[in-house]
Amino acid sequence: MSPEIFLDVRNLTKHFPVRSGPFQRPSGKVQAVTDVSFHLSQGESLSLVGESGCGKTTLARTLLRGYEATAGSAWFRTEEGEVVDLLTLRRRRLKPLRRQLQMDFQDPYSSLNPRMTVQRIIDEPLRIHGEALGITTREDRRDRVRQLLLQVGLRPEAARRYPHAFSGGERQRIGIARTLASRPRLVVADEPVSALDVSVQAQILNLMLALQERFRIGYLLLTHNLMVVRHVSDRIAVMYLGRIMETAPAETLFTSPGSGTDPGSA
Ligand SMILES: Nc1ncnc2c1ncn2[C@@H]1O[C@H](COP(=O)(O)OP(=O)(O)OP(=O)(O)O)[C@@H](O)[C@H]1O
Ligand SMILES: [Mg+2]
């Protein structure tokens, strides 16, 4: 694994068993993700684009160990410089890495707890990971929440309010602040803007990408909407029926589709 690469996914495969009949016998499998390989450097964004059902969410969940992979590996270089396989690492050793791996959610309405103020929502990761982040006192945490709100383009006063008082775009900004709070190295975003009005999608994506570059986060964006990623990705991979068909730098894909690299070397 060359030094600039910090995530190297090889042949990731996730098949779900299918059971049927009166005795629920195994009768086949859904090949949701098959032999997906790609790599990501620090501060780079890669988009995986593909139609509904092609395996995007399954891929994201499997990578972050929501599902156990059927096969494959996902080598990750930790902040400490150790290289580990996310897919087989023991849960006990995975736990301290969670801070470095974050998932951004599709739906800004259901992903924020309506009973918590924005202060508490963003403060949560700070409380959990405070030690690793060097943030220990309540004042430090309050300052950090203010700073995060400013970074995502909200006013510090927002901290006192509840999620229902914000628009969809603003809620997505709150979600981004919460994701950034733990200083992740890898953010996996599954359709991060598809629940938003088209007019704010670009704004939010541009914000995410600006922050991703600034903090040198590796960003894996999964979406069915090719137009969404056109201007914001370094590289785009096209997924179809659970496999990566083609990977290319964003410009190339739009000017001459079919001229990218084969699957496997994404
Ligand atoms: N838990 C599961 N058990 C069985 N099959 C599943 C499971 N989760 C997903 N699948 C199947 O795997 C395939 C990929 O689904 P997935 O949700 O990953 O697609 P997606 O690309 O995220 O689609 P969308 O764009 O609609 O969100 C689908 O055929 C789906 O039915
Ligand atoms: Mg999905």
mmCIF file of C-alpha atoms in Angstrom, residues 8-266:
data_model
loop_
_atom_site.group_PDB
_atom_site.id
_atom_site.type_symbol
_atom_site.label_atom_id
_atom_site.label_comp_id
_atom_site.label_asym_id
_atom_site.label_seq_id
_atom_site.Cartn_x
_atom_site.Cartn_y
_atom_site.Cartn_z
ATOM 1 C CA ASP A 8 -7.442 0.225 -0.031
ATOM 2 C CA VAL A 9 -10.536 -1.880 -0.595
ATOM 3 C CA ARG A 10 -9.981 -5.136 -2.448
ATOM 4 C CA ASN A 11 -12.597 -7.488 -3.825
ATOM 5 C CA LEU A 12 -15.189 -6.519 -1.272
ATOM 6 C CA THR A 13 -18.095 -8.907 -1.612
ATOM 7 C CA LYS A 14 -21.383 -9.093 0.248
ATOM 8 C CA HIS A 15 -23.972 -11.710 -0.628
ATOM 9 C CA PHE A 16 -27.160 -12.137 1.355
ATOM 10 C CA PRO A 17 -28.560 -15.620 1.714
ATOM 11 C CA VAL A 18 -32.133 -16.019 0.517
ATOM 12 C CA ARG A 19 -34.433 -18.430 2.299
ATOM 13 C CA SER A 20 -37.746 -19.660 1.046
ATOM 14 C CA GLY A 21 -40.378 -22.340 1.391
ATOM 15 C CA PRO A 22 -42.177 -23.573 4.485
ATOM 16 C CA PHE A 23 -38.910 -24.535 6.224
ATOM 17 C CA GLN A 24 -37.061 -21.364 5.238
ATOM 18 C CA ARG A 25 -34.331 -23.376 3.579
ATOM 19 C CA PRO A 26 -31.450 -21.528 1.946
ATOM 20 C CA SER A 27 -32.431 -21.259 -1.685
ATOM 21 C CA GLY A 28 -29.947 -18.859 -3.191
ATOM 22 C CA LYS A 29 -28.305 -15.537 -2.599
ATOM 23 C CA VAL A 30 -28.608 -11.872 -3.457
ATOM 24 C CA GLN A 31 -25.275 -10.787 -4.860
ATOM 25 C CA ALA A 32 -25.543 -7.227 -3.552
ATOM 26 C CA VAL A 33 -21.833 -6.352 -3.886
ATOM 27 C CA THR A 34 -19.273 -8.423 -5.790
ATOM 28 C CA ASP A 35 -15.510 -7.922 -6.065
ATOM 29 C CA VAL A 36 -15.499 -4.187 -5.527
ATOM 30 C CA SER A 37 -12.018 -2.662 -5.376
ATOM 31 C CA PHE A 38 -10.978 0.969 -4.997
ATOM 32 C CA HIS A 39 -8.537 3.084 -3.086
ATOM 33 C CA LEU A 40 -8.591 6.509 -1.539
ATOM 34 C CA SER A 41 -5.832 8.964 -0.659
ATOM 35 C CA GLN A 42 -5.984 11.486 2.115
ATOM 36 C CA GLY A 43 -7.989 14.536 1.132
ATOM 37 C CA GLU A 44 -9.363 12.820 -1.964
ATOM 38 C CA SER A 45 -12.993 12.308 -2.882
ATOM 39 C CA LEU A 46 -14.286 9.302 -4.749
ATOM 40 C CA SER A 47 -17.873 8.961 -5.861
ATOM 41 C CA LEU A 48 -19.554 5.662 -6.520
ATOM 42 C CA VAL A 49 -22.502 6.249 -8.781
ATOM 43 C CA GLY A 50 -25.137 3.737 -9.706
ATOM 44 C CA GLU A 51 -28.832 3.153 -10.043
ATOM 45 C CA SER A 52 -31.114 2.165 -7.190
ATOM 46 C CA GLY A 53 -30.396 -1.360 -5.974
ATOM 47 C CA CYS A 54 -26.862 -1.555 -7.367
ATOM 48 C CA GLY A 55 -25.401 -2.092 -3.897
ATOM 49 C CA LYS A 56 -24.282 1.327 -2.655
ATOM 50 C CA THR A 57 -25.770 1.169 0.813
ATOM 51 C CA THR A 58 -24.693 -2.443 1.223
ATOM 52 C CA LEU A 59 -21.155 -1.460 0.306
ATOM 53 C CA ALA A 60 -21.142 1.419 2.832
ATOM 54 C CA ARG A 61 -22.558 -0.747 5.605
ATOM 55 C CA THR A 62 -20.173 -3.597 4.921
ATOM 56 C CA LEU A 63 -17.166 -1.293 4.869
ATOM 57 C CA LEU A 64 -18.087 0.140 8.274
ATOM 58 C CA ARG A 65 -18.933 -3.301 9.627
ATOM 59 C CA GLY A 66 -22.690 -2.943 9.861
ATOM 60 C CA TYR A 67 -22.676 -6.209 7.873
ATOM 61 C CA GLU A 68 -20.011 -8.888 7.946
ATOM 62 C CA ALA A 69 -18.365 -9.100 4.524
ATOM 63 C CA THR A 70 -18.660 -12.305 2.531
ATOM 64 C CA ALA A 71 -15.129 -11.809 1.172
ATOM 65 C CA GLY A 72 -12.519 -9.158 0.540
ATOM 66 C CA SER A 73 -10.402 -6.778 2.552
ATOM 67 C CA ALA A 74 -10.340 -3.080 3.358
ATOM 68 C CA TRP A 75 -6.892 -1.930 4.408
ATOM 69 C CA PHE A 76 -6.990 1.268 6.422
ATOM 70 C CA ARG A 77 -4.027 3.269 7.622
ATOM 71 C CA THR A 78 -4.887 4.596 11.073
ATOM 72 C CA GLU A 79 -3.870 7.983 12.425
ATOM 73 C CA GLU A 80 -1.177 6.159 14.340
ATOM 74 C CA GLY A 81 0.221 4.759 11.086
ATOM 75 C CA GLU A 82 -0.859 1.187 11.600
ATOM 76 C CA VAL A 83 -2.432 -0.644 8.642
ATOM 77 C CA VAL A 84 -5.438 -2.777 9.568
ATOM 78 C CA ASP A 85 -8.113 -4.679 7.690
ATOM 79 C CA LEU A 86 -11.430 -3.089 8.645
ATOM 80 C CA LEU A 87 -13.367 -6.137 7.505
ATOM 81 C CA THR A 88 -11.699 -8.642 9.818
ATOM 82 C CA LEU A 89 -10.429 -6.513 12.695
ATOM 83 C CA ARG A 90 -11.732 -7.701 16.044
ATOM 84 C CA ARG A 91 -14.566 -5.554 17.403
ATOM 85 C CA ARG A 92 -12.521 -4.705 20.461
ATOM 86 C CA ARG A 93 -9.807 -3.218 18.256
ATOM 87 C CA LEU A 94 -12.310 -1.626 15.885
ATOM 88 C CA LYS A 95 -13.980 0.377 18.620
ATOM 89 C CA PRO A 96 -11.214 2.936 19.201
ATOM 90 C CA LEU A 97 -11.017 3.428 15.419
ATOM 91 C CA ARG A 98 -14.676 4.413 15.152
ATOM 92 C CA ARG A 99 -13.849 8.050 15.680
ATOM 93 C CA GLN A 100 -11.734 8.076 12.515
ATOM 94 C CA LEU A 101 -14.486 6.469 10.415
ATOM 95 C CA GLN A 102 -17.734 8.346 10.049
ATOM 96 C CA MET A 103 -20.908 7.855 8.088
ATOM 97 C CA ASP A 104 -22.991 10.774 6.839
ATOM 98 C CA PHE A 105 -26.658 10.163 6.540
ATOM 99 C CA GLN A 106 -29.118 10.481 3.742
ATOM 100 C CA ASP A 107 -31.924 12.039 5.643
ATOM 101 C CA PRO A 108 -31.338 15.208 7.636
ATOM 102 C CA TYR A 109 -34.818 14.889 9.160
ATOM 103 C CA SER A 110 -34.466 11.558 10.882
ATOM 104 C CA SER A 111 -30.762 11.561 11.672
ATOM 105 C CA LEU A 112 -30.903 14.354 14.273
ATOM 106 C CA ASN A 113 -32.535 13.621 17.603
ATOM 107 C CA PRO A 114 -35.493 16.043 17.826
ATOM 108 C CA ARG A 115 -35.284 16.186 21.621
ATOM 109 C CA MET A 116 -31.708 17.380 21.731
ATOM 110 C CA THR A 117 -30.509 20.927 21.224
ATOM 111 C CA VAL A 118 -27.949 21.490 18.492
ATOM 112 C CA GLN A 119 -25.392 22.053 21.250
ATOM 113 C CA ARG A 120 -25.988 18.566 22.618
ATOM 114 C CA ILE A 121 -26.105 16.938 19.193
ATOM 115 C CA ILE A 122 -22.677 18.231 18.237
ATOM 116 C CA ASP A 123 -21.350 17.860 21.770
ATOM 117 C CA GLU A 124 -22.075 14.127 21.830
ATOM 118 C CA PRO A 125 -19.050 12.995 19.799
ATOM 119 C CA LEU A 126 -16.915 15.470 21.741
ATOM 120 C CA ARG A 127 -17.928 13.852 25.009
ATOM 121 C CA ILE A 128 -17.346 10.358 23.685
ATOM 122 C CA HIS A 129 -13.983 11.070 22.051
ATOM 123 C CA GLY A 130 -12.866 14.055 24.138
ATOM 124 C CA GLU A 131 -9.722 12.412 25.351
ATOM 125 C CA ALA A 132 -8.479 11.446 21.889
ATOM 126 C CA LEU A 133 -9.326 14.945 20.657
ATOM 127 C CA GLY A 134 -7.656 16.760 23.524
ATOM 128 C CA ILE A 135 -10.953 18.388 24.490
ATOM 129 C CA THR A 136 -11.737 17.817 28.119
ATOM 130 C CA THR A 137 -13.510 20.679 29.863
ATOM 131 C CA ARG A 138 -17.063 21.853 29.292
ATOM 132 C CA GLU A 139 -15.759 25.232 28.133
ATOM 133 C CA ASP A 140 -13.492 23.578 25.565
ATOM 134 C CA ARG A 141 -16.441 21.626 24.253
ATOM 135 C CA ARG A 142 -18.690 24.664 24.061
ATOM 136 C CA ASP A 143 -16.005 26.588 22.187
ATOM 137 C CA ARG A 144 -15.539 23.701 19.806
ATOM 138 C CA VAL A 145 -19.274 23.523 19.061
ATOM 139 C CA ARG A 146 -19.279 27.260 18.272
ATOM 140 C CA GLN A 147 -16.291 26.830 16.013
ATOM 141 C CA LEU A 148 -17.885 23.883 14.195
ATOM 142 C CA LEU A 149 -21.133 25.794 13.658
ATOM 143 C CA LEU A 150 -19.195 28.650 12.089
ATOM 144 C CA GLN A 151 -17.272 26.234 9.880
ATOM 145 C CA VAL A 152 -20.482 24.840 8.421
ATOM 146 C CA GLY A 153 -21.936 28.312 7.874
ATOM 147 C CA LEU A 154 -24.339 28.511 10.830
ATOM 148 C CA ARG A 155 -24.432 31.099 13.584
ATOM 149 C CA PRO A 156 -23.263 30.088 17.058
ATOM 150 C CA GLU A 157 -26.728 30.986 18.422
ATOM 151 C CA ALA A 158 -28.013 27.936 16.572
ATOM 152 C CA ALA A 159 -26.578 25.842 19.412
ATOM 153 C CA ARG A 160 -29.522 26.654 21.673
ATOM 154 C CA ARG A 161 -32.229 25.609 19.238
ATOM 155 C CA TYR A 162 -33.788 22.259 18.354
ATOM 156 C CA PRO A 163 -33.592 20.551 14.928
ATOM 157 C CA HIS A 164 -37.222 21.341 14.009
ATOM 158 C CA ALA A 165 -36.346 25.024 13.901
ATOM 159 C CA PHE A 166 -34.083 24.517 10.883
ATOM 160 C CA SER A 167 -34.537 23.966 7.164
ATOM 161 C CA GLY A 168 -33.397 20.753 5.474
ATOM 162 C CA GLY A 169 -30.192 22.353 4.253
ATOM 163 C CA GLU A 170 -29.441 23.766 7.685
ATOM 164 C CA ARG A 171 -30.051 20.410 9.294
ATOM 165 C CA GLN A 172 -27.630 18.842 6.901
ATOM 166 C CA ARG A 173 -25.102 21.454 8.000
ATOM 167 C CA ILE A 174 -25.702 20.464 11.617
ATOM 168 C CA GLY A 175 -25.118 16.839 10.639
ATOM 169 C CA ILE A 176 -21.882 17.805 8.929
ATOM 170 C CA ALA A 177 -20.739 19.683 12.043
ATOM 171 C CA ARG A 178 -21.432 16.570 14.099
ATOM 172 C CA THR A 179 -19.486 14.418 11.641
ATOM 173 C CA LEU A 180 -16.534 16.813 11.696
ATOM 174 C CA ALA A 181 -16.556 17.026 15.485
ATOM 175 C CA SER A 182 -14.729 13.740 15.871
ATOM 176 C CA ARG A 183 -12.044 14.712 13.318
ATOM 177 C CA PRO A 184 -12.597 11.714 11.073
ATOM 178 C CA ARG A 185 -10.110 10.516 8.450
ATOM 179 C CA LEU A 186 -12.719 8.754 6.356
ATOM 180 C CA VAL A 187 -16.275 9.895 5.751
ATOM 181 C CA VAL A 188 -18.657 7.621 3.892
ATOM 182 C CA ALA A 189 -21.700 9.554 2.696
ATOM 183 C CA ASP A 190 -24.680 7.591 1.397
ATOM 184 C CA GLU A 191 -26.874 9.901 -0.708
ATOM 185 C CA PRO A 192 -26.044 12.870 1.538
ATOM 186 C CA VAL A 193 -28.106 15.390 -0.403
ATOM 187 C CA SER A 194 -30.840 13.415 -2.115
ATOM 188 C CA ALA A 195 -33.442 14.366 0.493
ATOM 189 C CA LEU A 196 -32.753 18.042 -0.090
ATOM 190 C CA ASP A 197 -34.255 20.489 -2.482
ATOM 191 C CA VAL A 198 -32.284 20.627 -5.737
ATOM 192 C CA SER A 199 -31.477 24.284 -5.142
ATOM 193 C CA VAL A 200 -29.580 23.550 -1.923
ATOM 194 C CA GLN A 201 -27.942 20.284 -2.997
ATOM 195 C CA ALA A 202 -25.028 22.020 -4.686
ATOM 196 C CA GLN A 203 -24.475 24.356 -1.737
ATOM 197 C CA ILE A 204 -24.274 21.502 0.722
ATOM 198 C CA LEU A 205 -22.042 19.385 -1.494
ATOM 199 C CA ASN A 206 -19.684 22.287 -2.047
ATOM 200 C CA LEU A 207 -19.514 22.846 1.693
ATOM 201 C CA MET A 208 -18.762 19.179 2.353
ATOM 202 C CA LEU A 209 -16.075 19.097 -0.252
ATOM 203 C CA ALA A 210 -14.472 22.343 0.928
ATOM 204 C CA LEU A 211 -14.284 20.974 4.466
ATOM 205 C CA GLN A 212 -13.095 17.605 3.238
ATOM 206 C CA GLU A 213 -10.188 19.246 1.428
ATOM 207 C CA ARG A 214 -9.406 21.585 4.270
ATOM 208 C CA PHE A 215 -9.215 18.831 6.854
ATOM 209 C CA ARG A 216 -7.765 16.281 4.410
ATOM 210 C CA ILE A 217 -10.560 13.813 4.907
ATOM 211 C CA GLY A 218 -10.948 10.889 2.523
ATOM 212 C CA TYR A 219 -14.471 11.135 1.209
ATOM 213 C CA LEU A 220 -16.494 8.317 -0.287
ATOM 214 C CA LEU A 221 -19.749 9.564 -1.755
ATOM 215 C CA LEU A 222 -22.426 7.115 -2.843
ATOM 216 C CA THR A 223 -25.256 8.368 -4.999
ATOM 217 C CA HIS A 224 -27.609 7.470 -7.815
ATOM 218 C CA ASN A 225 -27.392 10.981 -9.190
ATOM 219 C CA LEU A 226 -24.541 11.475 -11.615
ATOM 220 C CA MET A 227 -25.242 15.188 -11.878
ATOM 221 C CA VAL A 228 -24.722 15.599 -8.153
ATOM 222 C CA VAL A 229 -21.126 14.403 -8.371
ATOM 223 C CA ARG A 230 -20.129 15.961 -11.628
ATOM 224 C CA HIS A 231 -18.416 18.979 -10.137
ATOM 225 C CA VAL A 232 -17.329 17.717 -6.792
ATOM 226 C CA SER A 233 -15.430 14.474 -7.233
ATOM 227 C CA ASP A 234 -11.810 13.803 -8.015
ATOM 228 C CA ARG A 235 -12.692 10.381 -9.382
ATOM 229 C CA ILE A 236 -15.958 8.683 -10.181
ATOM 230 C CA ALA A 237 -16.638 4.950 -10.258
ATOM 231 C CA VAL A 238 -19.737 3.615 -11.930
ATOM 232 C CA MET A 239 -21.453 0.735 -10.184
ATOM 233 C CA TYR A 240 -23.868 -1.658 -11.821
ATOM 234 C CA LEU A 241 -25.473 -4.731 -10.282
ATOM 235 C CA GLY A 242 -23.010 -4.831 -7.401
ATOM 236 C CA ARG A 243 -19.844 -4.349 -9.423
ATOM 237 C CA ILE A 244 -17.672 -1.405 -10.400
ATOM 238 C CA MET A 245 -17.814 -1.149 -14.178
ATOM 239 C CA GLU A 246 -15.498 1.756 -14.773
ATOM 240 C CA THR A 247 -13.467 4.304 -12.845
ATOM 241 C CA ALA A 248 -12.214 7.572 -14.250
ATOM 242 C CA PRO A 249 -11.210 11.079 -13.251
ATOM 243 C CA ALA A 250 -14.389 13.143 -13.136
ATOM 244 C CA GLU A 251 -13.626 15.184 -16.303
ATOM 245 C CA THR A 252 -12.830 12.129 -18.409
ATOM 246 C CA LEU A 253 -16.025 10.337 -17.509
ATOM 247 C CA PHE A 254 -18.168 13.187 -18.688
ATOM 248 C CA THR A 255 -16.284 13.914 -21.885
ATOM 249 C CA SER A 256 -15.536 10.364 -23.068
ATOM 250 C CA PRO A 257 -17.335 7.647 -21.146
ATOM 251 C CA GLY A 258 -15.818 4.218 -21.644
ATOM 252 C CA SER A 259 -12.234 5.434 -21.593
ATOM 253 C CA GLY A 260 -11.679 4.902 -17.869
ATOM 254 C CA THR A 261 -9.782 2.039 -16.289
ATOM 255 C CA ASP A 262 -11.222 -1.432 -15.924
ATOM 256 C CA PRO A 263 -12.803 -2.572 -12.738
ATOM 257 C CA GLY A 264 -10.349 -3.806 -10.177
ATOM 258 C CA SER A 265 -7.897 -0.967 -10.466
ATOM 259 C CA ALA A 266 -10.209 1.805 -9.306
#
